[in-house]
XYZ file of C-alpha atoms in Angstrom:
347
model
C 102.634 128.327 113.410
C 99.769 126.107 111.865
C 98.676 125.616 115.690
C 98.538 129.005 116.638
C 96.931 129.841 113.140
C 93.520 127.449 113.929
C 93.797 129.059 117.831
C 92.908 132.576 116.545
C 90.826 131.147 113.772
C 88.776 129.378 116.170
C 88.748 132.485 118.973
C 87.924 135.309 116.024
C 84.819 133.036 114.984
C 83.654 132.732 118.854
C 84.650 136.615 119.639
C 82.592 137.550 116.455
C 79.485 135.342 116.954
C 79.462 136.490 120.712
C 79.407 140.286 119.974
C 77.280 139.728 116.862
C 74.856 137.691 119.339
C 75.206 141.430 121.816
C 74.282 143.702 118.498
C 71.244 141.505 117.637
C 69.969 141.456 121.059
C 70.790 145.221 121.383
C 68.701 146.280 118.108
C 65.631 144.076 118.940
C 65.907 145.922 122.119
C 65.603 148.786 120.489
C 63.207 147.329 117.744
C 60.786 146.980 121.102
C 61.168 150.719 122.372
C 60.701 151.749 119.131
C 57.322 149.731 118.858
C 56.455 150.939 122.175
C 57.553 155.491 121.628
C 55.008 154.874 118.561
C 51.936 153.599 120.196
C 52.768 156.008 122.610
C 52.973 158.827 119.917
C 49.673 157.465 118.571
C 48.029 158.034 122.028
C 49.302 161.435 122.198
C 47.648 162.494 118.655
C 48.863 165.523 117.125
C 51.388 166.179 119.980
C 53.218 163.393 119.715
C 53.245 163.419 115.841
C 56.950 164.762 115.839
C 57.981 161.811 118.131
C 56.079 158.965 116.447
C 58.659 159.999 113.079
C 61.322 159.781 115.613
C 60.314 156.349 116.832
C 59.770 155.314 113.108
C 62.996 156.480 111.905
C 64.556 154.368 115.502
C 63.039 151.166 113.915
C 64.430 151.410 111.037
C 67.866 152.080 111.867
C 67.492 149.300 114.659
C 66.545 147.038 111.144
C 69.648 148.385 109.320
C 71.792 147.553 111.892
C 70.734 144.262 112.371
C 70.842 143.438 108.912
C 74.495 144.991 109.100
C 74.941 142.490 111.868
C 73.883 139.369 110.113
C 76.293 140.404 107.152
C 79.662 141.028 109.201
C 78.480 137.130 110.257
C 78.074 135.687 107.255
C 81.009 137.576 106.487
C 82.991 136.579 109.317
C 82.097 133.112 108.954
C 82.668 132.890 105.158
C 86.271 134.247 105.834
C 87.352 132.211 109.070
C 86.239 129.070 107.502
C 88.680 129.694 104.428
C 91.387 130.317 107.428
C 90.619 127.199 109.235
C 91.118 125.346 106.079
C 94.263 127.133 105.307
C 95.233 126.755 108.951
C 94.554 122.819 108.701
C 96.338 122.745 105.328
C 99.597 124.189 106.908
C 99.286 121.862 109.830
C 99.127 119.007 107.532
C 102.043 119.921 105.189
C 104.007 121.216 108.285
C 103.217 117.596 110.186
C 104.282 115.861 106.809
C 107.810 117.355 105.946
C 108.747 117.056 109.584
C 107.900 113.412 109.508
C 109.618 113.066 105.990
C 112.503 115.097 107.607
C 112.463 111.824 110.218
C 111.984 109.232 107.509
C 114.806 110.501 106.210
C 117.044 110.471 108.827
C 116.032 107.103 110.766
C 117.423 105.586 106.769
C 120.491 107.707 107.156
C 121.990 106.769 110.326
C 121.334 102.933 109.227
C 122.987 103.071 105.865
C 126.143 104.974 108.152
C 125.806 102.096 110.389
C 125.966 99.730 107.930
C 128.782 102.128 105.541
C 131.046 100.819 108.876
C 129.781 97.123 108.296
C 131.478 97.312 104.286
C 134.544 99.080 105.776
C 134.918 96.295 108.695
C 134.691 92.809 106.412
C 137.321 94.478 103.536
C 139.642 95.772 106.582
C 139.272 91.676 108.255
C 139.622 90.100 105.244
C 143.007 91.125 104.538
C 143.985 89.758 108.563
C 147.096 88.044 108.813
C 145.435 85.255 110.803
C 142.983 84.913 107.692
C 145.099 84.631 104.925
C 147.134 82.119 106.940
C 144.614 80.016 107.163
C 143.398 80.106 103.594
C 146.918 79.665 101.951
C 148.476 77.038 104.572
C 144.725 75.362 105.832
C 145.430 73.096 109.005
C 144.213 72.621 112.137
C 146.781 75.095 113.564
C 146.059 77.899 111.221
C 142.590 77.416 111.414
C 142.257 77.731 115.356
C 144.238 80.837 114.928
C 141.785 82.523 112.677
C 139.441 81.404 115.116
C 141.097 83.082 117.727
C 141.388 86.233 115.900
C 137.602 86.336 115.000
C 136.672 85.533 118.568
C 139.415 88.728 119.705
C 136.989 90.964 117.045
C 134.250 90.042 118.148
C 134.701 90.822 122.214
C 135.064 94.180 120.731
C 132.642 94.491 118.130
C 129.247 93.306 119.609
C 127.329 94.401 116.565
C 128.120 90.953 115.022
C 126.655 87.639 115.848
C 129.438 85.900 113.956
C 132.166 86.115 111.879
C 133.198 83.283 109.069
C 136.064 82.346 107.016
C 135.175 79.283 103.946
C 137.140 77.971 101.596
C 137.135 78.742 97.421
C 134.803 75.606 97.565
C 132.661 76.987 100.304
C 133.546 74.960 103.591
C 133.550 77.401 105.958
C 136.969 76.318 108.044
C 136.670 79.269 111.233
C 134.120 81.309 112.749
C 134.166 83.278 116.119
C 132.211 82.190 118.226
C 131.976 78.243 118.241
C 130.892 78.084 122.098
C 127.297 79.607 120.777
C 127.299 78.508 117.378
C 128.141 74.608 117.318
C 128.268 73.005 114.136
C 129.389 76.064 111.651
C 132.763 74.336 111.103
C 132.541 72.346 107.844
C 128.930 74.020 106.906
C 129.124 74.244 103.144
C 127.998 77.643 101.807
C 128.798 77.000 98.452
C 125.295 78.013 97.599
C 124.770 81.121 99.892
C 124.568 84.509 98.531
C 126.797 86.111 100.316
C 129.595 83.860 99.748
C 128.771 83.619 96.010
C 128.679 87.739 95.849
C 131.599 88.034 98.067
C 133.765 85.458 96.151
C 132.675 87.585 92.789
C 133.991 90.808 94.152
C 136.366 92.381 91.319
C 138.850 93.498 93.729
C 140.066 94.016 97.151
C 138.134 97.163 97.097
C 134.513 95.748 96.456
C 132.150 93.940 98.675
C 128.440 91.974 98.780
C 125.636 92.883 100.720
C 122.775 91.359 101.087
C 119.366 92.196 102.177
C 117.988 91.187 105.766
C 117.682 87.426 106.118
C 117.453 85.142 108.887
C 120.315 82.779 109.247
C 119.240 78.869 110.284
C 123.315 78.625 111.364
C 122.583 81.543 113.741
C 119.496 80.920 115.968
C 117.120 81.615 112.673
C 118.350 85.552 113.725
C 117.703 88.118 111.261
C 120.778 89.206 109.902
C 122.729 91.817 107.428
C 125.363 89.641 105.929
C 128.206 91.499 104.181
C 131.100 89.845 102.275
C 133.960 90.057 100.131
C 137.495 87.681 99.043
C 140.519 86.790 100.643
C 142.950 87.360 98.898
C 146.668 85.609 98.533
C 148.953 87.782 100.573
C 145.976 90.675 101.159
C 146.998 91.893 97.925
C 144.189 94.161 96.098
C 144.371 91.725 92.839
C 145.368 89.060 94.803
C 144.383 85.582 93.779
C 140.749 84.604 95.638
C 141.347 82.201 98.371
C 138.441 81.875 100.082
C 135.311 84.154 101.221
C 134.605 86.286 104.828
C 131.039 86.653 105.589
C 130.274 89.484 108.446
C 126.671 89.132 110.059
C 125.497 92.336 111.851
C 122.901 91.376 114.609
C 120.034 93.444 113.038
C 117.170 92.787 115.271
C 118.392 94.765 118.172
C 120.699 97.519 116.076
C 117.571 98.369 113.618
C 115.181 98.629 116.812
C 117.035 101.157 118.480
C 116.703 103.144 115.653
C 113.067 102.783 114.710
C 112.632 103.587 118.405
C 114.949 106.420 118.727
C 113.199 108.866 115.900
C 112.946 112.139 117.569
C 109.330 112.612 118.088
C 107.551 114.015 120.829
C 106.065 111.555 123.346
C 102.061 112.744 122.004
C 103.923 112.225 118.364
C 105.233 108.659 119.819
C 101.758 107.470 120.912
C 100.491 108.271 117.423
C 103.096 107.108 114.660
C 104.838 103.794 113.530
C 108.279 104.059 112.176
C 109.595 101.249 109.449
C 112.620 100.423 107.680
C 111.501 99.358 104.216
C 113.233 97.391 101.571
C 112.974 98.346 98.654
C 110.382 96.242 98.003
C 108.667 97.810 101.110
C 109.105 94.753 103.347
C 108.740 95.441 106.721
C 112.733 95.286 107.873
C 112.125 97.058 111.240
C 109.509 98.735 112.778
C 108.673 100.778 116.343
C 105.765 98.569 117.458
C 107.853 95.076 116.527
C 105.190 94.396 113.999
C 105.368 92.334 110.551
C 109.319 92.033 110.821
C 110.292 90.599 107.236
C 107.076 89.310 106.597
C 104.735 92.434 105.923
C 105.248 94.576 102.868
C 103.801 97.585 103.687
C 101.309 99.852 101.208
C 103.927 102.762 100.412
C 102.588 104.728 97.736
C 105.817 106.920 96.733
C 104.218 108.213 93.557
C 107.744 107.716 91.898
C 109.173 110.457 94.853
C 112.592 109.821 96.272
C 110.964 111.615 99.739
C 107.929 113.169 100.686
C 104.278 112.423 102.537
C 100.321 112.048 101.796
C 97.142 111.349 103.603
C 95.830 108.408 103.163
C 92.450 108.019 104.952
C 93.433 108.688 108.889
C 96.771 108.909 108.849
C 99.631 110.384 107.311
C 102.193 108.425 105.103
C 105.725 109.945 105.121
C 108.481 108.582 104.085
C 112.365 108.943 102.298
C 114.626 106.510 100.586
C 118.194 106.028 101.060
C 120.364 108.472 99.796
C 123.334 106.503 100.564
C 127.131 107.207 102.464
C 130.411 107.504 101.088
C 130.919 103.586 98.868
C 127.860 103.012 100.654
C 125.152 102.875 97.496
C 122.415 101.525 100.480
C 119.681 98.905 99.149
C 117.123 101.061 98.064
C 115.726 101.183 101.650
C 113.634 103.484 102.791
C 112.352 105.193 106.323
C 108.823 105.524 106.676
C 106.295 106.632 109.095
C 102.704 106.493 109.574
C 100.614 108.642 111.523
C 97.270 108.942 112.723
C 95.709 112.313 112.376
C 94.453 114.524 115.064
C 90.662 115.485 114.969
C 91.971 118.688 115.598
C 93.708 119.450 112.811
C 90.630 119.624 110.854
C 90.060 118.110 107.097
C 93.305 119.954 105.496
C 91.284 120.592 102.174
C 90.109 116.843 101.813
C-alpha cells in the first residue's frame, strides 16, 4: 500500500508539471498573437480599433491563465509533497511492524525449541539407567547409564552431550566418550548448571543457563539445561546427583536467524540477532560478533517494536515465553538498511 501510495505520488507530480509545462507554453503562445493582432490593429487605425480591444482583452486572459497555471503548481506541489511524506511515513511504519512481526517470531520458535530442551533433561533424569547408577555407583551401573545416554543421543542430535555427576560433582557417565575423552571424573562441583540443577526444589523444576562455550566440549557454544536425580525418580525424592543436557546451539540458532521469512531484496538488506538480555550477540544471520558483541538495542523500555536509527531500521521483540518455559529475557532483533526510495519518513 505505502509502495503504491509514493507510485501515484510521484506520477501525479510528473503528470501535473508536464501539462502545467503544455498550459504555460500554450498562453505565451497566445501572449505572442496577442502582441502581434495589436500592432496589427494599430496599423489598421480606426478600423481595427474594435480588434486591438479584442487582442488586449486576449492578453490578458492569456496572463490570467498563466497565473492560474503557476498556482494549480504550487498547489500541486505543496500537496504531493505532504503525500510523499505521508507515503514514506507508511512505508516506514509498515517496513517496521513487519520486521518486529519477524523479531518476534525468530525468539518464539527458539524459546519452543528450547521449552522441548526443559521437558527432555526432567523426562531423562528420572531414567532407570540413571538412578541406578547414582544409588548403586559401580563400574557396571555406570557403563549402563552410559549406554543409555549414548541410545538418546543417536536419536536426539540436537545435543552434543549428555552428563550424569555425582552430589559432589564427579561427573560418573556421559554419552558420547568416543568424541569427548576425558569427561569421566571431570569435577563440576563449581559449574552453574550443576549448582542450579542440584538446587531445583522438585522433580518439576529445572536450570538453564545462558549460552556458554563449554572447554569439555570442543570450546562449542552451548545451552546447558539441568535439574536432580532423584532416589527412585520420585518428585521429592532425595537429590542424588545432577543431569546436565547441552543443546548444540551454534548450528540450531543459525538455522533460525537464517530462516526469518524475508524476501530475498529484504535478505540482502537486514541482519537478524538473537539477543540476551543483555543484548549480547547469541546468534546472528551474517555469523558476526557470536557471544562477544553486545549490540546497541535501544528498546525505550518496549517489550516489541522498531525505530530508525540513522540508515537503518532497528526492530526488534523480546521473549514472550512457552508453556513452563519463562525464556531468558532474549530477544529477536533485526536491522535494516533503508531504501533511498522510501524517502525521509518525516525525519
Amino acid at each position: 500500500m505505502a509502495d503504491a501510495v509514493l507510485k501515484l505520488a510521484y506520477e501525479v507530480s510528473r503528470v501535473t508539471e508536464e501539462k502545467v509545462g503544455l498550459i504555460d507554453g500554450v498562453m505565451r503562445r497566445t501572449g505572442v498573437l496577442a502582441l502581434n493582432a495589436r500592432l496589427e490593429a494599430a496599423r489598421a487605425g480606426d478600423a481595427g480599433s474594435a480588434f486591438s480591444v479584442v487582442a488586449q482583452e486576449m492578453s490578458v486572459v492569456a496572463g490570467d491563465i498563466r497565473s492560474i497555471a503557476r498556482e494549480l503548481r504550487d498547489a500541486v506541489a505543496t500537496n504531493i509533497d505532504m503525500l510523499k511524506r505521508a507515503g514514506s511515513e507508511m512505508q516506514f511504519e509498515f517496513r517496521g511492524e513487519r520486521l518486529a512481526d519477524l523479531a518476534r517470531n525468530a525468539v518464539e520458535i527458539i524459546d519452543r525449541n528450547l521449552y522441548e530442551r526443559s521437558c527432555d533433561v526432567r523426562w531423562w533424569a528420572t531414567d532407570a539407567a540413571m538412578l541406578e547408577a547414582l544409588a548403586a555407583p559401580g563400574p557396571e551401573t555406570a557403563a549402563r547409564a552410559q549406554e543409555r545416554l549414548a541410545t538418546i543421543l543417536r536419536s536426539y542430535t540436537v545435543y552434543l552431550d549428555l552428563w550424569i555427576a555425582d552430589s559432589d560433582g564427579k561427573v560418573i557417565a556421559h554419552g558420547r566418550p568416543d568424541i569427548y575423552r576425558g569427561v569421566i571424573g571431570t569435577d563440576v562441583s563449581q559449574m552453574e548448571w550443576f549448582n542450579r540443577g542440584m538446587a531445583a526444589h522438585s522433580g518439576d523444576d529445572f536450570a538453564v543457563c545462558d549460552i556458554t562455550t563449554n572447554p569439555f566440549l570442543g570450546g562449542a557454544a552451548v545451552a546447558s539445561y539441568s535439574t536432580a536425580i532423584r532416589a527412585g525418580g520420585r518428585n521429592d525424592g532425595m537429590r542424588l546427583g545432577a543431569m546436565g543436557i547441552f543443546f548444540d546451539w551454534a548450528p540450531q540458532a543459525a538455522a533460525i536467524v537464517q530462516g526469518v521469512g524475508l524476501s530475498g531484496d529484504e535478505r540482502e538488506m537486514c541482519r537478524v540477532m538473537l539477543l540476551g538480555a543483555d543484548h549480547r550477540v547469541l546468534a546472528a544471520s551474517d555469523g558476526r560478533g557470536l557471544l562477544n558483541e553486545r549490540f546497541q538495542l535501544d528498546t525505550g523500555a518496549r517489550e516489541r517494536g522498531w525505530y530508525r536509527e540513522g540508515n537503518r531500521i532497528i526492530a526488534f521483540a523480546r521473549t514472550p515465553g512457552y508453556e513452563t518455559y519463562q525464556g531468558l529475557g532474549w530477544y529477536g532483533c533485526i536491522q535494516s538498511a533503508i531504501d533511498p526510495a522510501w524517502g525521509d519518513g518525516g525525519a
